[in-house]
Amino acid sequence: MDKENKLINEFDLKLIGELHLGLERQGPGSPEMTIKALSFLDDLDKNPRVADLGCGTGGQTMILAQNIGGNITGVDFLPDFIKIFNENAKKFNLQERVKGVVGSMENLSFQKEEFDLIWSEGAIAGIGFEKGLNYWKGFLKKDGCVALTYESWFTDERPAEIEKWWTDNVPEINTIGHNISVIQKAGYRLVAAFALPEKCWTDYFIPREAAGKSLLEKYAGNKTVEDFIAKMRYEAELYSKYKQYYGYVFYIGKKI
Ligand SMILES: C[S@@+](CC[C@H](N)C(=O)[O-])C[C@H]1O[C@@H](n2cnc3c(N)ncnc32)[C@H](O)[C@@H]1O
């Protein structure tokens, strides 16, 4: 990457961080869906070791911790998110069991076969679906589970406009059937798969739009910020236009 592109990229990342810092969630999801996914893990250890990869500020992590025992380590590469994550853990009096660390999901500093459960909502595209499933499996105990949400097509065909948006942003995006076969090939047994309801998206887009407005005021006249917010708005517009074609799907798999 040349120097100019690298700077643009770093600024984009800073903006993504700043836009999401005050939000409860950094992507579509809800406490109800986190709990629903958990309900499929009926033989989870009473004191499990859990990792939440791409945890953001920990919206879903705190819900997890309130519904299971054991220890949860959240990992995210944005230090500002991890700072708020650890403040949230304290706020909910979970700091003895829940800890956020700055790190990359692609280069985990855990022991092999350390975890009973790897959780990851809305983040696996950052490493790649297939690559993430294969790499993370090494950190799961035998019979350990992975539970993650991932952008997925609901239909075999869709309009060109939405196909282009997602293949530009998540080149690996595919249908639910294909994703399940990737999970199975990676050495997991499928436990469950279910789509997140529309409310998870609108509950994410509404506060993000308000945060975007504040960012536009803060950086008034900055073209990069204006373009960035325009892209966010376009994403929300596309969702309302094409939501029958795609969404996040929760996939839960058990390591064989
Ligand atoms: C869409 S957000 C989801 C955050 C949170 N799980 C939620 O559902 O609210 C994706 C998160 O993954 C993090 N992320 C992306 N790529 C990453 C990587 N390679 N290593 C660690 N974190 C990463 C981002 O910083 C961001 O917090």
PDB file of N, CA and C in Angstrom, residues 23 201-211:
ATOM      1  N   LEU A  23     -21.689   4.218  20.724  1.00  0.00           N
ATOM      2  CA  LEU A  23     -22.858   3.361  20.458  1.00  0.00           C
ATOM      3  C   LEU A  23     -22.788   2.083  21.300  1.00  0.00           C
ATOM      4  N   TRP A 201     -30.926  -4.444  12.634  1.00  0.00           N
ATOM      5  CA  TRP A 201     -30.282  -3.479  11.714  1.00  0.00           C
ATOM      6  C   TRP A 201     -30.746  -2.066  12.000  1.00  0.00           C
ATOM      7  N   THR A 202     -32.070  -1.873  12.161  1.00  0.00           N
ATOM      8  CA  THR A 202     -32.570  -0.511  12.378  1.00  0.00           C
ATOM      9  C   THR A 202     -32.085   0.026  13.732  1.00  0.00           C
ATOM     10  N   ASP A 203     -32.010  -0.843  14.738  1.00  0.00           N
ATOM     11  CA  ASP A 203     -31.523  -0.398  16.046  1.00  0.00           C
ATOM     12  C   ASP A 203     -30.038  -0.018  15.999  1.00  0.00           C
ATOM     13  N   TYR A 204     -29.349  -0.497  14.978  1.00  0.00           N
ATOM     14  CA  TYR A 204     -27.951  -0.112  14.782  1.00  0.00           C
ATOM     15  C   TYR A 204     -27.858   1.172  13.943  1.00  0.00           C
ATOM     16  N   PHE A 205     -28.645   1.226  12.857  1.00  0.00           N
ATOM     17  CA  PHE A 205     -28.540   2.371  11.945  1.00  0.00           C
ATOM     18  C   PHE A 205     -29.011   3.680  12.585  1.00  0.00           C
ATOM     19  N   ILE A 206     -30.047   3.628  13.425  1.00  0.00           N
ATOM     20  CA  ILE A 206     -30.610   4.893  13.951  1.00  0.00           C
ATOM     21  C   ILE A 206     -29.588   5.647  14.827  1.00  0.00           C
ATOM     22  N   PRO A 207     -29.004   5.011  15.852  1.00  0.00           N
ATOM     23  CA  PRO A 207     -27.995   5.762  16.628  1.00  0.00           C
ATOM     24  C   PRO A 207     -26.741   6.085  15.810  1.00  0.00           C
ATOM     25  N   ARG A 208     -26.415   5.234  14.821  1.00  0.00           N
ATOM     26  CA  ARG A 208     -25.231   5.522  13.996  1.00  0.00           C
ATOM     27  C   ARG A 208     -25.455   6.788  13.167  1.00  0.00           C
ATOM     28  N   GLU A 209     -26.675   6.979  12.682  1.00  0.00           N
ATOM     29  CA  GLU A 209     -26.990   8.181  11.905  1.00  0.00           C
ATOM     30  C   GLU A 209     -26.814   9.428  12.787  1.00  0.00           C
ATOM     31  N   ALA A 210     -27.275   9.354  14.039  1.00  0.00           N
ATOM     32  CA  ALA A 210     -27.135  10.504  14.945  1.00  0.00           C
ATOM     33  C   ALA A 210     -25.648  10.786  15.207  1.00  0.00           C
ATOM     34  N   ALA A 211     -24.863   9.716  15.391  1.00  0.00           N
ATOM     35  CA  ALA A 211     -23.420   9.894  15.624  1.00  0.00           C
ATOM     36  C   ALA A 211     -22.757  10.480  14.374  1.00  0.00           C
TER      37      ALA A 211
END
